[in-house]
Amino acid sequence: MSASLSRPPRVGVWLIGARGSVATTVVAGCAAVTAGLHPPTGLVTETPAFADSGLPTLSSLVFGGHDTTDCPLPKRAEQLAAGGVLPAGLPAAVASELGDADAEIRPGGPAPGDTRSDHRLIGEFAADIRDFVRRRGLARAVVVNVASTEPAATGSELPPSSLYAAAALRAGCPYVNFTPSTGLHHPALLPVAESSGLPYAGRDGKTGQTLLRSVLGPMFTQRALAVRAWSGTNLLGGGDGAALADPAAAEAKNAGKERVLADTLGTTPEGGVHIDDVPALGDWKTAWDHVAFDGFLGTRMILQTIWQGCDSALAAPLVLDLARLAARAHEAGLSGPLSELAFFFKDPVGEAPSALAEQHAQLERFARRLSVGGGAGAGGAGEGSGETGERQTPGTRRDHTTRSGEEAG
């Protein structure tokens, strides 16, 4: 068999926010692991449970995306290396892969003063994705939103995250929302997503503080300890810190953190989460939690935790995991909300447990379901081809007149 015939099908990963810190770390990290420069630390899909799941290989992934900034990926990688996010020397070692991905990034929107209608923006974004799939000879592509958090949507107008989500459906691509932004959760898009025949997952990647809460919350419940109050503070910089300085964006982010506690504790404790933008921290963040709880005979006690980590390094392997899982689900003919991927999210779609251990067990069952011959049933999503299909998506006029169900293109 020739090398061309034995080569695995190539799969596209179309990143919204493709020149940001997370996206740059995704591209550089995938290249580094593929080349054997670094081990796949943090990649859940590289653990033995997924060995037979038929996931696309890391070497088969091809990157592109949308962004409104123009800083090239090689330059952004150098900045991240200078800040200690990427290993020194890695940007030079994977310069070719970074340049290849950067060449596939298209202008996003809407930019300030942009007069294009939502209908037109969705159509143009979808055309970019379809062109990417066609030119690169891809079996399929997965759209993943890793852009900065936007304020919660109000009214009928589609926010940028929903425009990109609608474009993903229009291009016939599985969609993953790694952010707390609206995306497919907009009322105009939910019925379209459900009838699209495509798998989708989200929202808001669970990388640090909420990951820890999803472990500690069940612990208190299982030990019959009464949590009286649970307060948290986040200090972070970079683009996410700047975006979350907007109270509306911070509110969208905190909703998922607090929902995990309510779900795992069975009640909503006193306290909340506070986010501070500290530009000097760059891509690094510190999350502090203060838990007041009662023990036997009402003895009052305190648990405090401190999580210090690098957002991009925590998020990037999960983005690769999700892209591979969504692509495999699409290949297997699955459609609708992938609640089995709740392990990765603060606010997962579909019905799913909130405790991390239960979510992980559910994920491993999903891995077995995806295994070759494992019985993954068709749910309406067709096999991918070199050309993604066209889907029905709504458009929204800038005068706030919703056009639900209208084909965008």
Coordinates of C-alpha atoms in Angstrom, one line a residue:
M1 CA 0.0 0.0 0.0
S2 CA 1.4 3.4 -0.9
A3 CA 2.1 6.1 1.7
S4 CA -0.7 8.3 0.4
L5 CA -3.2 5.4 0.8
S6 CA -2.1 4.5 4.3
R7 CA -2.0 8.1 5.6
P8 CA -4.9 8.7 8.0
P9 CA -7.6 11.2 6.9
R10 CA -6.8 14.8 7.8
V11 CA -9.1 16.7 10.1
G12 CA -9.4 20.4 10.4
V13 CA -9.6 22.4 13.7
W14 CA -11.0 25.8 13.0
L15 CA -10.3 28.1 16.0
I16 CA -12.4 31.2 16.8
G17 CA -9.8 33.5 18.3
A18 CA -7.1 31.8 16.3
R19 CA -4.3 34.2 17.2
G20 CA -5.0 34.3 20.9
S21 CA -2.9 32.7 23.7
V22 CA -4.9 29.5 23.9
A23 CA -5.0 29.0 20.1
T24 CA -1.3 29.6 19.7
T25 CA -0.5 27.1 22.5
V26 CA -2.8 24.6 20.9
V27 CA -1.0 24.8 17.5
A28 CA 2.5 24.9 19.0
G29 CA 1.7 22.2 21.5
C30 CA 0.2 19.8 18.9
A31 CA 3.3 20.3 16.7
A32 CA 5.7 19.7 19.7
V33 CA 4.0 16.5 20.8
T34 CA 3.7 15.2 17.2
A35 CA 7.4 15.8 16.7
G36 CA 8.3 14.1 20.0
L37 CA 9.7 17.2 21.5
H38 CA 7.4 17.0 24.5
P39 CA 5.2 14.3 26.1
P40 CA 1.4 14.6 25.8
T41 CA 1.0 15.7 29.4
G42 CA -2.6 16.9 30.1
L43 CA -4.0 15.2 27.0
V44 CA -6.8 13.0 28.3
T45 CA -7.3 11.5 24.8
E46 CA -3.7 10.2 24.9
T47 CA -4.5 8.0 28.0
P48 CA -5.1 4.2 27.5
A49 CA -8.8 4.5 27.8
F50 CA -8.9 6.1 24.3
A51 CA -6.4 3.9 22.6
D52 CA -9.2 2.1 20.6
S53 CA -11.6 4.9 20.1
G54 CA -10.6 5.7 16.5
L55 CA -9.7 9.3 17.3
P56 CA -7.9 11.3 14.6
T57 CA -4.2 11.4 15.3
L58 CA -2.5 14.6 16.4
S59 CA -0.4 14.5 13.3
S60 CA -3.6 14.5 11.1
L61 CA -4.9 17.8 12.5
V62 CA -4.8 20.9 10.3
F63 CA -5.4 24.3 11.9
G64 CA -7.0 27.5 10.7
G65 CA -9.5 29.9 12.1
H66 CA -11.0 33.4 12.4
D67 CA -9.6 36.4 14.4
T68 CA -9.9 40.1 14.4
T69 CA -6.3 40.7 15.3
D70 CA -3.3 40.6 12.9
C71 CA -0.4 39.5 15.1
P72 CA 1.0 36.4 13.3
L73 CA 1.1 33.2 15.2
P74 CA 5.0 32.9 15.1
K75 CA 5.2 36.3 16.7
R76 CA 2.5 35.5 19.2
A77 CA 4.4 32.3 20.1
E78 CA 7.6 34.2 20.7
Q79 CA 5.7 36.5 23.1
L80 CA 4.3 33.5 25.0
A81 CA 7.8 32.0 25.2
A82 CA 9.1 35.2 26.6
G83 CA 6.4 35.1 29.3
G84 CA 7.2 31.5 30.2
V85 CA 4.0 30.1 28.7
L86 CA 5.8 28.1 26.0
P87 CA 9.2 26.5 26.5
A88 CA 12.2 28.6 25.3
G89 CA 13.1 27.6 21.8
L90 CA 9.8 26.0 20.9
P91 CA 8.6 28.8 18.6
A92 CA 11.6 28.3 16.4
A93 CA 11.3 24.5 16.5
V94 CA 7.7 24.6 15.3
A95 CA 7.9 27.8 13.2
S96 CA 6.8 25.9 10.0
E97 CA 3.7 24.6 11.7
L98 CA 2.8 28.0 13.2
G99 CA 3.3 29.6 9.8
D100 CA 1.1 27.1 8.1
A101 CA -1.7 27.6 10.6
D102 CA -1.4 31.4 10.4
A103 CA -1.8 31.3 6.6
E104 CA -5.2 29.7 7.2
I105 CA -6.5 32.4 9.5
R106 CA -9.2 34.7 8.1
P107 CA -10.5 38.0 9.3
G108 CA -13.3 37.7 11.9
G109 CA -15.9 40.2 12.9
P110 CA -17.9 42.2 13.3
A111 CA -15.3 44.9 13.6
P112 CA -16.2 48.3 15.0
G113 CA -18.2 50.1 12.3
D114 CA -18.8 46.9 10.4
T115 CA -22.0 47.4 8.3
R116 CA -22.4 43.8 7.2
S117 CA -25.7 42.1 8.3
D118 CA -25.6 39.1 10.5
H119 CA -26.9 37.0 7.6
R120 CA -24.0 38.1 5.5
L121 CA -21.4 37.6 8.2
I122 CA -22.6 34.0 8.9
G123 CA -22.5 33.2 5.2
E124 CA -18.9 34.6 4.8
F125 CA -17.6 32.9 7.9
A126 CA -19.1 29.6 6.7
A127 CA -17.6 30.1 3.2
D128 CA -14.2 30.5 4.8
I129 CA -14.6 27.2 6.7
R130 CA -15.8 25.3 3.6
D131 CA -13.0 26.7 1.5
F132 CA -10.5 25.5 4.2
V133 CA -11.9 22.0 4.1
R134 CA -11.9 21.9 0.3
R135 CA -8.5 23.3 -0.3
R136 CA -6.8 21.2 2.3
G137 CA -8.6 18.0 1.4
L138 CA -10.0 17.4 4.8
A139 CA -12.3 14.6 5.8
R140 CA -14.1 17.0 8.1
A141 CA -13.5 20.1 10.3
V142 CA -14.4 20.9 13.9
V143 CA -15.1 24.6 14.9
V144 CA -13.8 25.4 18.4
N145 CA -14.5 28.8 20.1
V146 CA -11.5 29.9 22.2
A147 CA -12.0 33.6 21.9
S148 CA -12.2 36.0 24.9
T149 CA -15.4 36.0 26.9
E150 CA -18.1 38.3 25.7
P151 CA -21.0 39.7 27.8
A152 CA -24.1 37.6 28.0
A153 CA -26.4 38.2 25.1
T154 CA -29.5 40.3 25.5
G155 CA -32.4 40.7 23.0
S156 CA -32.7 39.0 19.7
E157 CA -29.5 40.2 18.0
L158 CA -26.8 37.5 17.6
P159 CA -23.5 38.3 19.5
P160 CA -20.2 37.4 17.7
S161 CA -19.9 34.0 19.3
S162 CA -23.4 33.0 18.0
L163 CA -22.5 34.3 14.5
Y164 CA -19.5 31.9 14.5
A165 CA -21.6 29.1 15.9
A166 CA -24.2 29.6 13.2
A167 CA -21.5 29.6 10.6
A168 CA -20.2 26.3 11.9
L169 CA -23.7 24.7 11.4
R170 CA -24.0 26.4 8.0
A171 CA -20.7 24.8 7.0
G172 CA -21.8 21.4 8.3
C173 CA -19.2 21.2 11.1
P174 CA -19.3 20.0 14.7
Y175 CA -19.1 22.9 17.1
V176 CA -17.4 23.2 20.5
N177 CA -17.8 26.3 22.7
F178 CA -14.8 26.4 25.1
T179 CA -15.9 29.8 26.4
P180 CA -18.8 31.0 28.5
S181 CA -20.0 33.2 25.6
T182 CA -23.5 32.5 24.2
G183 CA -22.6 30.5 21.1
L184 CA -25.4 28.0 20.3
H185 CA -27.2 28.9 23.5
H186 CA -28.9 31.8 21.8
P187 CA -32.7 31.1 21.5
A188 CA -32.5 31.6 17.7
L189 CA -29.9 28.9 17.3
L190 CA -30.9 26.1 19.8
P191 CA -33.7 24.6 17.5
V192 CA -31.4 24.9 14.5
A193 CA -28.6 23.1 16.3
E194 CA -30.9 20.3 17.4
S195 CA -32.1 19.8 13.9
S196 CA -28.8 20.2 12.2
G197 CA -27.7 16.5 12.4
L198 CA -24.4 17.7 13.9
P199 CA -22.7 17.0 17.3
Y200 CA -21.9 19.9 19.5
A201 CA -20.4 20.5 23.0
G202 CA -19.7 23.2 25.5
R203 CA -19.6 25.5 27.3
D204 CA -16.8 27.1 29.2
G205 CA -13.8 24.9 29.6
K206 CA -13.1 23.6 33.2
T207 CA -9.4 24.2 33.7
G208 CA -8.7 25.4 37.2
Q209 CA -10.9 26.7 40.1
T210 CA -14.1 25.0 38.9
L211 CA -12.2 21.8 38.2
L212 CA -11.2 21.7 41.9
R213 CA -14.8 22.7 43.0
S214 CA -16.2 19.8 41.0
V215 CA -14.0 17.5 43.2
L216 CA -14.4 19.1 46.6
G217 CA -18.1 19.8 46.4
P218 CA -19.0 16.0 46.2
M219 CA -16.5 15.4 48.9
F220 CA -18.4 17.6 51.4
T221 CA -21.7 16.0 50.4
Q222 CA -20.4 12.4 50.6
R223 CA -18.9 13.1 54.1
A224 CA -22.2 14.7 55.3
L225 CA -20.4 18.0 56.1
A226 CA -22.5 21.1 55.9
V227 CA -21.0 23.9 53.8
R228 CA -22.1 27.3 55.1
A229 CA -20.2 29.6 52.7
W230 CA -17.9 29.2 49.7
S231 CA -16.2 32.3 48.4
G232 CA -13.6 32.7 45.7
T233 CA -11.2 35.2 44.1
N234 CA -9.4 35.1 40.8
L235 CA -6.4 37.2 39.9
L236 CA -5.5 37.0 36.2
G237 CA -4.0 39.1 33.4
G238 CA -3.7 38.7 29.6
G239 CA -6.6 39.0 27.2
D240 CA -9.0 37.1 29.4
G241 CA -8.3 39.3 32.4
A242 CA -9.0 42.4 30.3
A243 CA -12.2 40.9 28.9
L244 CA -13.4 39.8 32.4
A245 CA -12.8 43.3 33.7
D246 CA -16.2 44.0 32.1
P247 CA -18.8 43.1 34.8
A248 CA -21.1 41.7 32.3
A249 CA -18.5 39.3 30.9
A250 CA -17.4 38.4 34.5
E251 CA -21.0 37.6 35.4
A252 CA -21.2 35.1 32.4
K253 CA -18.0 33.5 33.6
N254 CA -19.0 33.2 37.3
A255 CA -22.4 31.7 36.5
G256 CA -20.8 28.4 35.6
K257 CA -18.5 28.4 38.7
E258 CA -21.4 28.9 41.0
R259 CA -23.6 26.4 39.2
V260 CA -21.2 23.6 39.9
L261 CA -21.5 24.2 43.7
A262 CA -25.2 24.3 43.6
D263 CA -25.4 21.1 41.6
T264 CA -22.8 19.1 43.7
L265 CA -23.9 20.5 47.1
G266 CA -27.6 20.4 46.5
T267 CA -27.8 23.9 47.8
T268 CA -26.4 27.3 47.1
P269 CA -23.9 28.4 49.8
E270 CA -23.3 32.0 50.8
G271 CA -20.5 33.8 49.0
G272 CA -19.6 34.3 45.4
V273 CA -16.6 34.7 43.0
H274 CA -14.7 37.9 42.4
I275 CA -12.4 38.4 39.4
D276 CA -9.6 41.0 39.3
D277 CA -7.7 42.0 36.2
V278 CA -4.0 42.1 37.1
P279 CA -2.2 42.8 33.7
A280 CA 1.3 42.1 35.3
L281 CA 0.3 38.5 35.7
G282 CA 0.0 38.0 31.9
D283 CA -1.3 34.5 31.1
W284 CA -0.9 33.3 34.7
K285 CA -3.7 33.2 37.2
T286 CA -4.2 32.7 40.9
A287 CA -7.5 31.3 42.2
W288 CA -8.2 31.3 46.0
D289 CA -11.2 29.6 47.6
H290 CA -12.4 29.9 51.2
V291 CA -14.9 27.3 52.4
A292 CA -16.6 27.5 55.7
F293 CA -18.3 24.3 56.8
D294 CA -19.7 22.6 59.9
G295 CA -18.6 19.2 61.2
F296 CA -19.9 16.9 64.0
L297 CA -21.7 18.7 66.8
G298 CA -21.6 21.9 64.8
T299 CA -17.9 22.4 65.0
R300 CA -17.0 25.1 62.6
M301 CA -14.1 24.6 60.3
I302 CA -12.4 26.2 57.3
L303 CA -10.8 24.9 54.1
Q304 CA -8.7 27.2 51.9
T305 CA -7.2 26.3 48.5
I306 CA -4.9 28.2 46.2
W307 CA -4.6 27.3 42.5
Q308 CA -1.8 28.9 40.6
G309 CA -1.6 28.0 36.9
C310 CA -1.1 29.1 33.3
D311 CA -4.5 29.4 31.6
S312 CA -3.2 28.5 28.1
A313 CA -1.2 25.5 29.2
L314 CA -4.3 24.2 31.1
A315 CA -6.7 24.9 28.3
A316 CA -4.7 23.8 25.2
P317 CA -4.6 20.0 25.7
L318 CA -8.4 20.1 26.5
V319 CA -9.1 21.9 23.2
L320 CA -7.1 19.2 21.4
D321 CA -9.1 16.5 23.3
L322 CA -12.4 18.1 22.4
A323 CA -11.6 18.6 18.7
R324 CA -10.6 14.9 18.4
L325 CA -13.6 13.6 20.3
A326 CA -16.1 15.9 18.4
A327 CA -14.5 14.8 15.0
R328 CA -14.8 11.2 15.9
A329 CA -18.4 11.6 17.1
H330 CA -19.2 13.2 13.7
E331 CA -17.5 10.4 11.9
A332 CA -19.5 7.9 13.9
G333 CA -22.7 9.5 12.9
L334 CA -23.6 11.0 16.3
S335 CA -25.6 14.3 16.5
G336 CA -27.0 16.6 19.1
P337 CA -25.5 17.7 22.4
L338 CA -22.5 15.6 23.5
S339 CA -23.3 15.5 27.2
E340 CA -20.7 12.8 27.6
L341 CA -18.1 15.5 27.3
A342 CA -19.3 17.3 30.5
F343 CA -16.0 16.3 32.1
F344 CA -14.4 19.2 30.2
F345 CA -16.9 22.0 30.9
K346 CA -18.4 24.2 33.7
D347 CA -21.8 24.4 32.0
P348 CA -22.1 21.3 29.8
V349 CA -24.9 20.9 27.3
G350 CA -27.4 18.1 27.8
E351 CA -28.1 16.0 30.9
A352 CA -24.9 15.2 32.8
P353 CA -23.6 14.7 36.3
S354 CA -21.7 17.6 38.0
A355 CA -19.2 15.6 40.0
L356 CA -15.9 15.1 38.2
A357 CA -15.5 11.4 39.1
E358 CA -19.0 10.7 37.6
Q359 CA -18.2 12.8 34.5
H360 CA -14.9 10.9 34.0
A361 CA -16.7 7.6 34.2
Q362 CA -19.2 8.8 31.7
L363 CA -16.4 10.0 29.4
E364 CA -14.7 6.6 29.5
R365 CA -18.0 4.9 28.6
F366 CA -18.2 7.3 25.6
A367 CA -14.6 6.3 24.6
R368 CA -15.7 2.6 24.5
R369 CA -18.8 3.6 22.5
L370 CA -16.6 5.4 20.0
S371 CA -14.3 2.4 19.6
V372 CA -14.1 0.8 16.2
G373 CA -17.0 -1.7 16.3
G374 CA -18.1 -0.4 19.6
G375 CA -21.6 0.4 18.5
A376 CA -21.7 4.2 18.0
G377 CA -25.0 4.6 16.4
A378 CA -26.0 7.1 13.7
G379 CA -27.8 10.1 15.1
G380 CA -28.3 12.0 11.9
A381 CA -24.8 13.4 11.2
G382 CA -23.5 12.1 7.9
E383 CA -20.0 10.9 7.1
G384 CA -17.6 13.8 6.3
S385 CA -16.4 14.3 2.8
G386 CA -14.0 16.6 1.3
E387 CA -16.8 19.2 1.1
T388 CA -18.8 20.0 4.2
G389 CA -22.5 20.1 3.8
E390 CA -24.7 23.3 3.9
R391 CA -27.0 23.7 6.8
Q392 CA -30.0 26.0 7.6
T393 CA -29.1 28.7 10.0
P394 CA -30.8 31.9 11.1
G395 CA -29.6 35.4 10.4
T396 CA -30.4 38.5 12.3
R397 CA -30.7 42.0 10.9
R398 CA -28.9 44.8 12.6
D399 CA -32.3 46.4 13.2
H400 CA -32.9 43.5 15.7
T401 CA -35.4 41.8 13.4
T402 CA -34.8 38.0 13.9
R403 CA -34.9 35.8 10.8
S404 CA -35.1 32.4 12.4
G405 CA -34.7 29.4 10.1
E406 CA -33.4 31.4 7.2
E407 CA -30.6 30.0 5.2
A408 CA -27.3 31.9 5.7
G409 CA -25.0 32.1 2.8

